[in-house]
């Protein structure tokens, strides 16, 4: 092997065992960054630990299961001009319409998660370009019953509220939109409910006396911002006894403590870094202020970027959620959507391989009969459909943050997330054709473009009475 250039996208993949050390340096180190990324996503990993463990076996088996989907087309989908399966739009729409419908009796234990099923299905449908206004009445009715008199939402009538259910309920109402949907939310009770979650160390619990983790911080910021609730803690908030007056007191420092030695973000200080929590942490900071300011202030950005980059599996192209674990389509969003926020904060682009993620989603994460999956061999569900589609959208679209954008909305507190702009489509080494385009998704709220702004402006200046 003497060729000194990186393989072009049309040349066959070079197997690493064929390279000598000096070839390796020329092949990998001597090439431009973009070639480097492309190269890594065409061959087996350059360094292999020879110790065999359950983890290494699971990784090898996963790669073997995925490769046929990257190298061929076992589902016999129609191909786009990049020789990748086309986005199976109609099949995914049909699947998500089904996940929005009735469930069999065996699903009863999942009742507490009902708001999530609505959110994932509705968000997935809009990402595919569907008009979901026909569901408006049903969504309002469903959540009117699930709203607790003391504020927040549970899975259904009579259930205790939980912050995750509340987050999914509010986002579902934002997606269908309209004054009736917005005004169905008891904002005053919500303000008190959220005040009850604020903890002495700055973080938030998921329910009264429940677990304190970064989902709580993110969900609370999302809801306070979308509903334009006062940043001041309600008079009955227990953390007032610890000197807090604002929902934001000690919050940035608490999120900062969730970044661990690897650079990723964990559920709570001292835990393992994980993709889902990384997005919650970055989202939380991007609501507290402009990402340029907050991410750089509270996080070690080079270390974060190192950890995020390490999540992109090669040659699979998709992301894992944590070190030494497997690629999974849902991290197309949990990790994939971190990049827009990191790019805004760091001013850098090209930090991740959009094309490789797009290839994983189109080739390996589409289920033959519709819906999207974790990985080949798994069954589709609304969660993996929603988040693979959000990830595909993230590969296709470039967003920038500009404080001067959209000057009419988001002037008050927690107004930062209303100043995102879509710069355009990502065209360089793209994996998609026009027919594979997924709609714009708000980079922080993960709702259709424009919907967060509509909700916020409905409430701006209203206060809580
Ligand atoms: C590990 O599952 C998954 C977690 C530890 C986190 C799940 C959390 C979310 C999806 C975040 C929810 C976000 C909000 C906004 C409420 P696993 O061990 O099955 O998967 P893995 O092997 O890929 O880590
Ligand atoms: K997983
Ligand atoms: Zn998953």
XYZ file of C-alpha atoms and ligand atoms in Angstrom:
491
model
C 0.000 0.000 0.000
C 1.843 3.091 -1.092
C -0.896 5.519 -2.064
C -0.394 8.696 -0.065
C -3.830 10.194 -0.601
C -6.808 9.492 1.557
C -9.213 7.222 -0.267
C -11.803 9.176 -2.212
C -15.455 8.477 -1.668
C -15.459 6.285 -4.763
C -12.366 4.182 -3.975
C -12.868 0.953 -2.066
C -12.282 1.103 1.684
C -8.704 0.344 2.716
C -8.470 -2.240 5.470
C -6.167 -1.070 8.230
C -4.258 -4.280 8.588
C -2.861 -3.567 5.101
C -1.127 -0.375 6.288
C 2.403 -0.045 7.663
C 3.088 2.542 10.407
C 4.441 5.129 8.002
C 1.548 4.564 5.619
C -0.723 5.042 8.600
C 0.803 8.409 9.398
C 0.493 9.544 5.818
C -2.983 8.125 5.444
C -4.464 9.435 8.652
C -2.375 12.170 10.154
C -1.290 13.739 6.878
C -4.796 14.261 5.516
C -7.226 17.111 5.895
C -9.761 16.863 8.710
C -12.720 16.171 6.437
C -10.846 13.376 4.631
C -9.763 12.058 7.990
C -13.371 11.782 9.185
C -14.479 10.194 5.978
C -11.613 7.731 6.175
C -12.421 6.688 9.735
C -15.980 6.018 8.726
C -14.937 3.636 5.989
C -12.666 1.247 7.855
C -12.451 -0.751 11.054
C -11.174 1.162 14.113
C -7.397 1.796 13.942
C -6.669 0.706 17.514
C -8.048 -2.480 18.953
C -7.761 -3.645 22.518
C -6.964 -7.327 22.316
C -8.673 -8.132 25.608
C -11.972 -9.861 24.897
C -14.863 -8.983 27.192
C -18.666 -9.086 27.049
C -18.459 -5.452 25.926
C -16.029 -6.129 23.073
C -18.096 -9.119 21.941
C -21.292 -7.078 21.953
C -19.519 -4.418 19.890
C -18.225 -6.978 17.363
C -21.652 -8.592 17.039
C -23.281 -5.200 16.596
C -20.872 -4.219 13.850
C -21.471 -7.537 12.075
C -25.228 -6.955 12.262
C -24.977 -3.404 10.942
C -22.398 -3.785 8.162
C -24.764 -5.504 5.699
C -27.058 -2.482 5.974
C -24.215 -0.032 5.308
C -22.715 -2.076 2.476
C -25.916 -3.286 0.845
C -29.669 -2.837 0.974
C -31.202 -5.844 2.779
C -34.566 -4.054 3.117
C -34.682 -3.498 -0.651
C -35.638 0.148 -0.280
C -35.517 2.497 -3.286
C -32.163 4.296 -3.308
C -31.391 8.000 -3.499
C -28.667 9.501 -5.692
C -26.068 8.766 -2.987
C -26.905 5.041 -3.168
C -28.571 5.204 0.229
C -32.125 4.121 1.042
C -34.574 6.961 0.520
C -36.394 8.294 3.560
C -39.464 6.009 3.739
C -41.732 8.936 4.498
C -45.141 7.351 3.869
C -44.326 4.261 5.889
C -43.048 6.324 8.831
C -46.144 8.537 8.759
C -48.376 5.457 8.846
C -46.342 4.037 11.733
C -46.547 7.248 13.785
C -50.272 7.605 13.138
C -50.591 4.168 14.675
C -48.459 5.049 17.719
C -50.789 8.005 18.259
C -53.797 5.673 18.382
C -55.124 3.127 20.844
C -52.888 0.687 22.678
C -53.583 -2.910 23.679
C -54.202 -3.808 27.340
C -50.608 -5.066 27.813
C -49.447 -1.449 27.520
C -51.313 -0.378 30.689
C -48.092 -0.288 32.790
C -46.840 2.382 30.374
C -49.770 4.670 31.168
C -47.610 7.125 33.127
C -45.607 7.707 29.932
C -48.655 8.557 27.829
C -47.656 12.217 27.343
C -44.381 11.010 25.844
C -46.138 8.830 23.256
C -48.119 11.842 22.125
C -45.049 14.067 21.989
C -42.853 11.569 20.092
C -45.599 10.745 17.599
C -46.621 14.353 16.981
C -43.036 15.614 16.727
C -42.131 12.735 14.399
C -45.126 13.435 12.165
C -44.309 17.149 11.851
C -40.673 16.310 11.084
C -42.011 14.281 8.166
C -43.953 17.316 6.949
C -47.395 16.284 8.257
C -49.953 18.850 9.385
C -50.973 17.817 12.902
C -53.606 20.528 13.447
C -56.283 17.834 13.055
C -55.130 16.438 16.409
C -55.463 19.761 18.245
C -58.784 19.053 19.932
C -57.796 15.553 21.035
C -54.486 16.769 22.455
C -56.159 19.578 24.425
C -58.769 17.144 25.759
C -56.184 14.515 26.715
C -54.022 16.948 28.638
C -56.892 18.800 30.289
C -57.648 15.466 31.980
C -54.008 14.761 32.838
C -53.351 18.179 34.395
C -53.109 18.095 38.181
C -54.972 20.762 40.190
C -51.710 21.485 42.052
C -49.913 22.102 38.729
C -48.060 19.961 36.227
C -49.169 16.838 34.370
C -49.323 13.123 35.058
C -49.927 10.296 32.612
C -53.691 10.672 32.853
C -56.573 11.738 35.044
C -55.934 11.202 38.758
C -52.219 10.490 38.384
C -49.646 12.484 40.331
C -47.740 14.995 38.231
C -44.156 14.363 37.164
C -41.764 16.782 35.508
C -41.010 14.469 32.552
C -44.729 13.988 31.823
C -45.179 17.742 32.237
C -42.402 18.469 29.741
C -43.919 16.091 27.172
C -47.417 17.516 27.763
C -46.306 21.124 27.301
C -44.334 20.294 24.140
C -47.331 18.410 22.701
C -49.567 21.418 23.321
C -46.931 23.678 21.744
C -46.772 21.418 18.673
C -50.520 21.490 17.997
C -50.546 25.161 19.019
C -53.345 27.705 19.185
C -54.708 29.901 21.989
C -57.015 27.192 23.300
C -54.122 24.756 23.685
C -51.891 27.338 25.370
C -54.611 28.599 27.690
C -55.478 25.069 28.777
C -52.268 25.172 30.841
C -52.726 26.344 34.422
C -49.636 28.585 34.453
C -49.991 29.809 37.989
C -50.207 26.285 39.388
C -47.317 25.298 37.099
C -45.168 28.092 38.541
C -45.814 26.804 42.068
C -45.261 23.211 40.984
C -41.855 24.060 39.468
C -40.972 26.133 42.539
C -41.488 23.007 44.609
C -38.788 21.170 42.571
C -36.004 23.710 43.136
C -33.338 22.321 45.484
C -30.880 23.951 47.878
C -27.882 22.996 45.668
C -29.398 24.705 42.623
C -30.753 21.663 40.762
C -34.335 20.381 40.340
C -36.101 17.151 41.285
C -38.415 15.323 38.879
C -41.234 15.180 41.454
C -41.702 16.347 45.058
C -39.149 14.382 47.085
C -38.117 12.513 43.908
C -34.774 12.143 42.160
C -32.741 15.257 41.431
C -31.125 15.099 38.003
C -30.332 17.203 34.985
C -33.584 16.264 33.256
C -35.284 18.274 35.992
C -33.130 21.335 35.336
C -33.734 21.119 31.580
C -37.489 20.443 31.803
C -37.962 23.288 34.288
C -36.101 25.782 32.057
C -38.032 24.624 28.955
C -41.393 25.128 30.652
C -40.520 28.434 32.372
C -39.273 29.809 29.065
C -42.102 28.619 26.778
C -44.810 29.777 29.190
C -42.929 33.010 30.035
C -43.326 32.330 33.747
C -41.636 34.624 36.292
C -38.027 33.764 37.013
C -38.670 34.679 40.600
C -39.407 31.688 42.825
C -42.981 31.536 44.126
C -43.320 32.539 47.799
C -43.987 28.941 48.851
C -40.831 27.477 47.191
C -38.949 25.454 49.852
C -35.521 26.527 48.558
C -36.299 30.115 49.621
C -35.310 28.834 53.055
C -31.791 28.380 51.606
C -31.624 31.948 50.397
C -32.798 31.378 46.819
C -34.997 33.947 45.165
C -34.683 32.881 41.511
C -35.148 29.612 39.596
C -31.655 30.241 38.214
C -29.856 30.558 41.570
C -26.844 28.179 41.662
C -28.125 26.442 38.511
C -25.184 27.122 36.168
C -22.761 25.890 38.828
C -24.889 22.769 39.376
C -24.883 21.946 35.624
C -21.145 22.568 35.598
C -20.698 19.937 38.326
C -22.494 17.397 36.101
C -19.651 17.540 33.551
C -17.378 14.651 34.482
C -13.708 13.833 33.890
C -14.499 12.442 30.440
C -15.957 15.760 29.297
C -19.524 14.495 28.913
C -22.459 15.402 31.137
C -24.091 13.109 33.659
C -27.498 12.960 35.337
C -26.138 14.457 38.549
C -22.704 15.376 39.911
C -20.480 12.278 40.198
C -22.374 10.058 37.759
C -21.438 8.559 34.392
C -21.595 10.895 31.393
C -24.436 10.016 29.006
C -25.740 11.466 25.745
C -29.302 12.027 26.933
C -28.062 14.034 29.890
C -25.556 15.899 27.734
C -28.405 17.264 25.626
C -30.357 18.185 28.770
C -27.336 20.041 30.155
C -26.583 21.939 26.954
C -30.274 22.683 26.418
C -30.621 23.984 29.971
C -27.631 26.308 29.556
C -28.897 27.460 26.137
C -32.150 28.600 27.745
C -30.457 30.298 30.707
C -28.634 32.619 28.321
C -26.945 32.755 24.940
C -24.990 29.523 24.391
C -21.919 31.573 23.522
C -21.969 32.894 27.032
C -23.330 30.040 29.138
C -21.642 27.019 27.563
C -18.243 28.668 27.661
C -18.809 29.907 31.186
C -19.961 26.663 32.768
C -18.313 23.913 30.698
C -14.851 22.811 29.673
C -15.615 23.044 25.961
C -12.540 21.264 24.510
C -13.171 18.326 26.842
C -16.894 18.326 25.999
C -16.147 18.357 22.265
C -13.677 15.501 22.712
C -16.306 13.397 24.481
C -19.048 14.253 21.978
C -16.768 13.377 19.046
C -15.899 10.086 20.703
C -19.601 9.192 20.645
C -19.636 8.907 16.838
C -19.037 5.242 16.091
C -16.825 4.329 13.176
C -17.530 2.769 10.807
C -21.195 2.607 11.947
C -21.607 6.403 11.613
C -24.264 6.713 14.329
C -23.696 7.679 17.946
C -23.338 5.753 21.177
C -24.689 7.252 24.396
C -21.644 6.548 26.547
C -18.129 5.170 26.533
C -17.801 1.507 25.494
C -21.457 1.180 24.610
C -23.220 0.537 21.325
C -24.487 2.755 18.528
C -28.218 3.510 18.884
C -30.498 5.564 16.609
C -31.960 7.631 19.473
C -28.549 9.218 20.057
C -28.867 10.656 16.553
C -30.756 13.274 18.521
C -29.365 13.170 22.076
C -25.821 13.577 20.747
C -26.593 14.845 17.226
C -28.607 17.798 18.497
C -25.805 18.833 20.875
C -23.753 19.944 17.905
C -25.828 22.967 16.903
C -25.513 24.286 20.469
C -21.777 23.530 20.625
C -21.179 25.071 17.205
C -23.011 28.219 18.295
C -20.939 28.431 21.482
C -17.561 27.582 19.983
C -17.888 29.362 16.654
C -16.522 26.194 15.038
C -18.187 24.058 12.388
C -17.268 20.683 10.929
C -16.836 19.125 14.385
C -18.882 16.047 13.513
C -19.542 13.834 10.537
C -23.044 14.711 9.389
C -22.804 12.482 6.365
C -21.914 9.382 8.401
C -24.841 9.933 10.769
C -27.204 10.499 7.831
C -25.987 7.251 6.313
C -26.585 5.341 9.573
C -30.134 6.681 9.894
C -31.152 6.094 6.278
C -29.393 2.745 5.843
C -29.553 1.114 9.273
C -32.280 2.801 11.329
C -35.281 2.559 8.990
C -37.531 -0.417 9.697
C -38.669 -2.199 6.557
C -42.378 -1.769 7.298
C -42.084 1.774 8.699
C -40.910 3.467 11.865
C -37.294 3.884 12.916
C -35.170 1.776 15.224
C -32.238 1.688 17.624
C -30.279 -0.643 15.312
C -31.017 -3.406 12.757
C -32.829 -6.307 14.401
C -34.778 -4.078 16.817
C -38.472 -3.183 16.565
C -39.499 0.386 15.754
C -41.133 2.635 18.348
C -42.285 6.247 18.581
C -39.257 7.248 20.695
C -36.646 5.986 18.209
C -38.696 7.323 15.294
C -38.922 10.821 16.758
C -35.271 11.045 17.719
C -33.811 9.458 14.568
C -35.815 11.980 12.551
C -34.647 14.890 14.740
C -31.086 13.636 14.226
C -31.571 13.376 10.471
C -32.835 16.954 10.463
C -29.720 17.985 12.429
C -27.463 16.417 9.776
C -29.265 18.298 7.002
C -29.647 21.789 8.436
C -27.286 24.447 9.731
C -28.496 26.713 12.534
C -26.852 29.802 13.917
C -27.518 31.773 17.048
C -27.910 35.514 16.704
C -29.146 37.641 19.578
C -30.454 40.204 17.083
C -32.639 37.615 15.312
C -36.401 37.591 15.745
C -36.287 40.775 17.842
C -39.983 40.714 18.761
C -39.983 37.494 20.752
C -37.744 36.567 23.639
C -36.743 39.992 24.900
C -37.417 39.120 28.539
C -35.850 36.519 30.795
C -35.049 33.049 29.420
C -35.497 34.589 25.978
C -32.263 33.303 24.452
C -33.769 30.293 22.643
C -35.951 32.543 20.469
C -32.933 33.868 18.580
C -31.975 30.929 16.419
C -31.819 31.215 12.673
C -31.656 28.559 9.981
C -28.635 29.410 7.898
C -29.420 26.847 5.216
C -28.981 23.263 4.202
C -25.771 21.330 4.680
C -24.685 20.446 1.150
C -21.071 19.307 1.457
C -20.765 15.471 1.257
C -24.477 15.240 1.982
C -26.192 11.868 2.229
C -29.678 13.038 1.256
C -31.689 14.134 -1.753
C -34.517 16.641 -1.579
C -37.025 13.828 -1.016
C -35.158 12.760 2.128
C -35.350 16.177 3.780
C -36.773 16.331 7.279
C -38.435 19.551 8.436
C -36.725 22.161 10.585
C -36.654 21.429 14.270
C -36.043 24.024 16.980
C -32.463 23.278 18.157
C -33.312 23.503 21.878
C -37.018 22.664 22.213
C -37.253 19.952 19.517
C -40.599 21.162 18.255
C -41.411 22.321 14.690
C -39.775 25.559 13.610
C -41.799 28.610 14.688
C -43.995 26.789 17.230
C -41.933 27.719 20.308
C -41.958 31.372 19.253
C -45.762 31.323 18.764
C -46.298 29.946 22.256
C -43.863 32.309 23.944
C -45.322 35.372 22.245
C -48.822 34.306 23.297
C -47.710 34.536 26.931
C -45.210 37.393 26.812
C -46.129 40.162 29.205
C -49.036 38.212 30.716
C -47.456 37.558 34.139
C -49.200 35.139 36.489
C -52.410 36.258 38.119
C -29.303 4.383 29.321
O -30.038 3.363 28.777
C -30.104 5.646 29.283
C -29.999 6.568 30.207
C -29.101 6.383 31.364
C -30.720 7.884 30.113
C -32.084 7.967 29.507
C -32.502 9.353 29.601
C -33.202 10.017 28.673
C -33.677 9.366 27.432
C -33.380 11.497 28.892
C -34.768 11.966 28.975
C -34.773 13.392 28.730
C -35.683 14.273 29.195
C -35.732 15.607 28.598
C -36.625 13.965 30.279
P -29.314 2.032 28.277
O -28.322 1.555 29.272
O -30.415 1.107 27.875
O -28.613 2.525 26.936
P -27.049 2.714 26.562
O -26.432 1.369 26.575
O -27.108 3.273 25.168
O -26.456 3.686 27.527
K -29.547 2.037 24.288
Zn -32.176 4.092 21.939
